[in-house]
Amino acid sequence: MTIPDSAKLYPRSGDRQTIYLQNAVQNPMIEIGAFTIYNDFARDPTEFQRNNVLYHYPVNGDRLKIGKFCSIACGAKFLMNSANHAMGSLSSYVFPIFWEDWGLEKRPADAWDNRGDIVVGNDVWIGYEAVILSGVTIGDGAVIGARAVVTKDVAPYSIVGGVPAKEIRKRFDPETVDALLLLRWWDWPLEKIADHLQDIQSGNLNALLNG
């Protein structure tokens, strides 16, 4: 039995395009689960925090949370709350940011609408250059298509795509989805995951349920 080391930065020998993402992120407002990978063939993948998590200003206190065993493709972007110019005004211009020039009270966060955290579940696959907007929750096991723009929550084990992203289909029947959400195999001890890896890969749900 081989138990992988989640503390490594580069999980594959000779591959500097793929990383275990949690080991490259230092921002305490970004939480990454174990074994989640990010691949970037265009830029340095270790610069994910700077290149892929955008408009993430401390004044908002918003968080990006990504679960375990996720796969994030090159160029995927997470647009945090400061990307949302406030829409309750008659102008979308960000006057509060320039409070000094306009003699306003110092309240820069009034320049945008705070829609909340971005939360990505476990075992989620986010495709090439997909964009996830603030306030969105993506359920466990979901798949986000290449260049999709996700503006609303995504149900567990759903496949979505397009602009804006819409559900294409479910990955499994409802009974299988319910069973997987109860199993939460990604929270098992690594030894147990390793023991059942062939069952996971082959789709042998009964073996997981009885294991």
mmCIF file of C-alpha atoms in Angstrom:
data_model
loop_
_atom_site.group_PDB
_atom_site.id
_atom_site.type_symbol
_atom_site.label_atom_id
_atom_site.label_comp_id
_atom_site.label_asym_id
_atom_site.label_seq_id
_atom_site.Cartn_x
_atom_site.Cartn_y
_atom_site.Cartn_z
ATOM 1 C CA MET A 1 0.000 0.000 0.000
ATOM 2 C CA THR A 2 1.291 3.443 -0.935
ATOM 3 C CA ILE A 3 0.205 6.440 1.093
ATOM 4 C CA PRO A 4 0.959 9.729 -0.704
ATOM 5 C CA ASP A 5 2.466 12.732 1.033
ATOM 6 C CA SER A 6 0.054 15.683 0.861
ATOM 7 C CA ALA A 7 2.769 18.017 2.162
ATOM 8 C CA LYS A 8 4.666 17.901 -1.141
ATOM 9 C CA LEU A 9 4.352 20.828 -3.521
ATOM 10 C CA TYR A 10 4.927 18.863 -6.729
ATOM 11 C CA PRO A 11 3.231 15.435 -6.626
ATOM 12 C CA ARG A 12 4.720 14.123 -9.901
ATOM 13 C CA SER A 13 8.402 13.680 -10.658
ATOM 14 C CA GLY A 14 9.564 16.082 -13.359
ATOM 15 C CA ASP A 15 6.229 17.927 -13.504
ATOM 16 C CA ARG A 16 6.405 21.588 -12.459
ATOM 17 C CA GLN A 17 2.993 22.459 -13.908
ATOM 18 C CA THR A 18 0.913 20.554 -11.345
ATOM 19 C CA ILE A 19 0.922 21.253 -7.620
ATOM 20 C CA TYR A 20 -0.840 20.304 -4.427
ATOM 21 C CA LEU A 21 -2.454 23.690 -4.096
ATOM 22 C CA GLN A 22 -2.675 23.957 -0.321
ATOM 23 C CA ASN A 23 1.121 24.030 -0.144
ATOM 24 C CA ALA A 24 1.399 27.099 -2.397
ATOM 25 C CA VAL A 25 -1.171 29.373 -0.747
ATOM 26 C CA GLN A 26 -0.277 31.524 2.243
ATOM 27 C CA ASN A 27 -3.341 33.792 2.466
ATOM 28 C CA PRO A 28 -5.332 32.781 5.579
ATOM 29 C CA MET A 29 -8.520 33.850 3.779
ATOM 30 C CA ILE A 30 -8.002 31.059 1.226
ATOM 31 C CA GLU A 31 -8.590 27.504 2.473
ATOM 32 C CA ILE A 32 -7.527 24.564 0.317
ATOM 33 C CA GLY A 33 -8.167 20.923 1.161
ATOM 34 C CA ALA A 34 -5.617 18.128 1.033
ATOM 35 C CA PHE A 35 -4.648 16.663 -2.349
ATOM 36 C CA THR A 36 -6.458 19.335 -4.357
ATOM 37 C CA ILE A 37 -4.387 19.954 -7.480
ATOM 38 C CA TYR A 38 -3.907 22.940 -9.750
ATOM 39 C CA ASN A 39 -2.337 22.632 -13.203
ATOM 40 C CA ASP A 40 -1.017 25.624 -15.120
ATOM 41 C CA PHE A 41 0.925 25.221 -18.357
ATOM 42 C CA ALA A 42 0.909 28.972 -19.107
ATOM 43 C CA ARG A 43 2.126 30.445 -15.818
ATOM 44 C CA ASP A 44 3.805 29.377 -12.610
ATOM 45 C CA PRO A 45 1.131 27.356 -10.743
ATOM 46 C CA THR A 46 2.548 28.457 -7.399
ATOM 47 C CA GLU A 47 1.313 31.985 -8.223
ATOM 48 C CA PHE A 48 -2.322 30.793 -8.029
ATOM 49 C CA GLN A 49 -3.105 33.156 -5.170
ATOM 50 C CA ARG A 50 -2.081 36.186 -7.257
ATOM 51 C CA ASN A 51 -3.138 35.097 -10.756
ATOM 52 C CA ASN A 52 -6.343 33.177 -10.113
ATOM 53 C CA VAL A 53 -7.998 34.644 -7.010
ATOM 54 C CA LEU A 54 -8.947 38.115 -8.203
ATOM 55 C CA TYR A 55 -10.361 41.228 -6.504
ATOM 56 C CA HIS A 56 -9.687 39.665 -3.119
ATOM 57 C CA TYR A 57 -9.192 42.679 -0.865
ATOM 58 C CA PRO A 58 -8.846 42.288 2.932
ATOM 59 C CA VAL A 59 -11.420 45.018 3.616
ATOM 60 C CA ASN A 60 -14.256 42.621 2.671
ATOM 61 C CA GLY A 61 -13.261 39.678 4.836
ATOM 62 C CA ASP A 62 -14.483 37.269 2.143
ATOM 63 C CA ARG A 63 -13.036 33.802 1.852
ATOM 64 C CA LEU A 64 -12.319 31.237 -0.834
ATOM 65 C CA LYS A 65 -12.830 27.701 0.434
ATOM 66 C CA ILE A 66 -11.941 24.692 -1.719
ATOM 67 C CA GLY A 67 -12.335 21.121 -0.494
ATOM 68 C CA LYS A 68 -10.229 17.995 -0.754
ATOM 69 C CA PHE A 69 -9.329 16.026 -3.898
ATOM 70 C CA CYS A 70 -10.422 18.776 -6.308
ATOM 71 C CA SER A 71 -8.927 19.176 -9.783
ATOM 72 C CA ILE A 72 -8.524 22.743 -11.024
ATOM 73 C CA ALA A 73 -7.490 23.269 -14.628
ATOM 74 C CA CYS A 74 -5.243 25.946 -16.079
ATOM 75 C CA GLY A 75 -6.574 29.490 -15.975
ATOM 76 C CA ALA A 76 -9.583 28.922 -13.716
ATOM 77 C CA LYS A 77 -10.491 32.178 -11.989
ATOM 78 C CA PHE A 78 -12.286 33.031 -8.770
ATOM 79 C CA LEU A 79 -13.741 36.540 -8.761
ATOM 80 C CA MET A 80 -14.162 37.761 -5.210
ATOM 81 C CA ASN A 81 -16.491 40.462 -3.916
ATOM 82 C CA SER A 82 -14.568 43.539 -4.976
ATOM 83 C CA ALA A 83 -15.349 42.607 -8.591
ATOM 84 C CA ASN A 84 -19.011 43.480 -7.943
ATOM 85 C CA HIS A 85 -19.566 47.214 -8.393
ATOM 86 C CA ALA A 86 -22.489 48.307 -6.213
ATOM 87 C CA MET A 87 -25.765 48.262 -8.142
ATOM 88 C CA GLY A 88 -27.951 50.097 -5.619
ATOM 89 C CA SER A 89 -26.639 53.462 -6.780
ATOM 90 C CA LEU A 90 -27.642 55.406 -9.873
ATOM 91 C CA SER A 91 -24.035 54.973 -11.002
ATOM 92 C CA SER A 92 -21.856 51.876 -11.070
ATOM 93 C CA TYR A 93 -18.749 54.050 -10.653
ATOM 94 C CA VAL A 94 -16.673 53.236 -7.576
ATOM 95 C CA PHE A 95 -16.847 56.672 -5.870
ATOM 96 C CA PRO A 96 -16.237 55.249 -2.342
ATOM 97 C CA ILE A 97 -12.802 53.985 -3.358
ATOM 98 C CA PHE A 98 -11.797 57.562 -4.157
ATOM 99 C CA TRP A 99 -13.256 58.963 -0.951
ATOM 100 C CA GLU A 100 -10.374 61.425 -0.547
ATOM 101 C CA ASP A 101 -10.908 63.033 -3.961
ATOM 102 C CA TRP A 102 -14.666 63.384 -3.448
ATOM 103 C CA GLY A 103 -14.720 64.363 0.209
ATOM 104 C CA LEU A 104 -16.630 61.233 1.251
ATOM 105 C CA GLU A 105 -16.610 59.318 4.516
ATOM 106 C CA LYS A 106 -13.909 56.633 4.402
ATOM 107 C CA ARG A 107 -16.018 53.570 3.539
ATOM 108 C CA PRO A 108 -14.371 51.980 0.494
ATOM 109 C CA ALA A 109 -16.332 48.729 0.850
ATOM 110 C CA ASP A 110 -19.460 50.655 -0.145
ATOM 111 C CA ALA A 111 -18.104 50.582 -3.709
ATOM 112 C CA TRP A 112 -19.188 46.985 -4.261
ATOM 113 C CA ASP A 113 -21.866 44.476 -3.326
ATOM 114 C CA ASN A 114 -20.694 41.784 -0.925
ATOM 115 C CA ARG A 115 -22.254 38.514 -2.065
ATOM 116 C CA GLY A 116 -20.351 36.265 0.331
ATOM 117 C CA ASP A 117 -17.677 33.599 0.141
ATOM 118 C CA ILE A 118 -16.908 31.238 -2.698
ATOM 119 C CA VAL A 119 -17.219 27.663 -1.433
ATOM 120 C CA VAL A 120 -16.128 24.685 -3.519
ATOM 121 C CA GLY A 121 -16.879 21.213 -2.208
ATOM 122 C CA ASN A 122 -14.781 18.058 -2.369
ATOM 123 C CA ASP A 123 -13.894 16.028 -5.471
ATOM 124 C CA VAL A 124 -14.880 18.919 -7.754
ATOM 125 C CA TRP A 125 -13.399 19.253 -11.249
ATOM 126 C CA ILE A 126 -13.133 22.838 -12.510
ATOM 127 C CA GLY A 127 -12.352 23.003 -16.226
ATOM 128 C CA TYR A 128 -10.014 25.157 -18.286
ATOM 129 C CA GLU A 129 -10.478 28.914 -17.811
ATOM 130 C CA ALA A 130 -13.753 28.538 -15.924
ATOM 131 C CA VAL A 131 -14.815 31.577 -13.895
ATOM 132 C CA ILE A 132 -16.481 31.288 -10.493
ATOM 133 C CA LEU A 133 -18.228 34.406 -9.173
ATOM 134 C CA SER A 134 -18.465 35.542 -5.551
ATOM 135 C CA GLY A 135 -21.174 34.066 -3.361
ATOM 136 C CA VAL A 136 -21.296 30.791 -5.298
ATOM 137 C CA THR A 137 -21.287 27.374 -3.624
ATOM 138 C CA ILE A 138 -20.296 24.360 -5.718
ATOM 139 C CA GLY A 139 -21.403 21.030 -4.296
ATOM 140 C CA ASP A 140 -19.296 17.916 -3.795
ATOM 141 C CA GLY A 141 -18.514 15.926 -6.922
ATOM 142 C CA ALA A 142 -19.612 18.630 -9.373
ATOM 143 C CA VAL A 143 -17.966 19.265 -12.750
ATOM 144 C CA ILE A 144 -17.552 22.776 -14.151
ATOM 145 C CA GLY A 145 -17.087 22.860 -17.920
ATOM 146 C CA ALA A 146 -14.261 24.657 -19.698
ATOM 147 C CA ARG A 147 -14.770 28.445 -19.871
ATOM 148 C CA ALA A 148 -18.046 28.241 -17.989
ATOM 149 C CA VAL A 149 -19.051 31.313 -15.992
ATOM 150 C CA VAL A 150 -20.649 30.139 -12.775
ATOM 151 C CA THR A 151 -23.032 32.754 -11.388
ATOM 152 C CA LYS A 152 -25.269 30.522 -9.229
ATOM 153 C CA ASP A 153 -24.864 27.600 -6.862
ATOM 154 C CA VAL A 154 -24.118 24.206 -8.398
ATOM 155 C CA ALA A 155 -25.748 21.099 -6.945
ATOM 156 C CA PRO A 156 -23.579 18.151 -5.873
ATOM 157 C CA TYR A 157 -22.558 15.772 -8.667
ATOM 158 C CA SER A 158 -23.951 18.068 -11.370
ATOM 159 C CA ILE A 159 -22.198 18.885 -14.640
ATOM 160 C CA VAL A 160 -22.587 22.523 -15.679
ATOM 161 C CA GLY A 161 -21.330 24.537 -18.633
ATOM 162 C CA GLY A 162 -21.878 27.667 -20.662
ATOM 163 C CA VAL A 163 -22.225 31.403 -20.059
ATOM 164 C CA PRO A 164 -23.885 31.707 -17.663
ATOM 165 C CA ALA A 165 -23.347 28.129 -16.541
ATOM 166 C CA LYS A 166 -26.389 25.867 -16.585
ATOM 167 C CA GLU A 167 -26.833 22.256 -15.588
ATOM 168 C CA ILE A 168 -26.183 19.812 -18.406
ATOM 169 C CA ARG A 169 -26.897 16.653 -16.476
ATOM 170 C CA LYS A 170 -26.274 14.796 -13.229
ATOM 171 C CA ARG A 171 -23.252 12.556 -13.014
ATOM 172 C CA PHE A 172 -25.192 9.756 -11.310
ATOM 173 C CA ASP A 173 -28.729 8.758 -10.397
ATOM 174 C CA PRO A 174 -30.186 10.297 -7.215
ATOM 175 C CA GLU A 175 -29.640 7.163 -5.114
ATOM 176 C CA THR A 176 -25.929 7.052 -5.990
ATOM 177 C CA VAL A 177 -25.526 10.768 -5.286
ATOM 178 C CA ASP A 178 -27.185 10.385 -1.880
ATOM 179 C CA ALA A 179 -24.961 7.425 -1.043
ATOM 180 C CA LEU A 180 -21.771 9.263 -2.033
ATOM 181 C CA LEU A 181 -22.732 12.316 -0.019
ATOM 182 C CA LEU A 182 -23.264 10.101 3.025
ATOM 183 C CA LEU A 183 -20.037 8.155 2.458
ATOM 184 C CA ARG A 184 -17.825 11.231 2.136
ATOM 185 C CA TRP A 185 -14.925 9.000 1.123
ATOM 186 C CA TRP A 186 -12.619 12.042 0.940
ATOM 187 C CA ASP A 187 -12.796 12.273 4.753
ATOM 188 C CA TRP A 188 -11.709 8.668 5.260
ATOM 189 C CA PRO A 189 -8.247 7.903 6.657
ATOM 190 C CA LEU A 190 -5.730 7.732 3.837
ATOM 191 C CA GLU A 191 -5.154 4.045 4.501
ATOM 192 C CA LYS A 192 -8.828 3.311 3.895
ATOM 193 C CA ILE A 193 -8.889 5.415 0.722
ATOM 194 C CA ALA A 194 -5.836 3.524 -0.539
ATOM 195 C CA ASP A 195 -7.487 0.180 0.271
ATOM 196 C CA HIS A 196 -10.573 1.159 -1.735
ATOM 197 C CA LEU A 197 -8.890 3.094 -4.521
ATOM 198 C CA GLN A 198 -9.672 0.434 -7.125
ATOM 199 C CA ASP A 199 -13.322 0.428 -6.024
ATOM 200 C CA ILE A 200 -13.502 4.212 -6.281
ATOM 201 C CA GLN A 201 -11.933 4.229 -9.729
ATOM 202 C CA SER A 202 -14.068 1.384 -11.064
ATOM 203 C CA GLY A 203 -17.328 2.770 -9.676
ATOM 204 C CA ASN A 204 -17.898 -0.133 -7.273
ATOM 205 C CA LEU A 205 -20.234 1.678 -4.896
ATOM 206 C CA ASN A 206 -21.319 -1.504 -3.145
ATOM 207 C CA ALA A 207 -17.743 -2.209 -2.086
ATOM 208 C CA LEU A 208 -17.499 1.257 -0.581
ATOM 209 C CA LEU A 209 -20.796 0.887 1.231
ATOM 210 C CA ASN A 210 -19.792 -2.491 2.648
ATOM 211 C CA GLY A 211 -16.176 -1.568 3.377
#
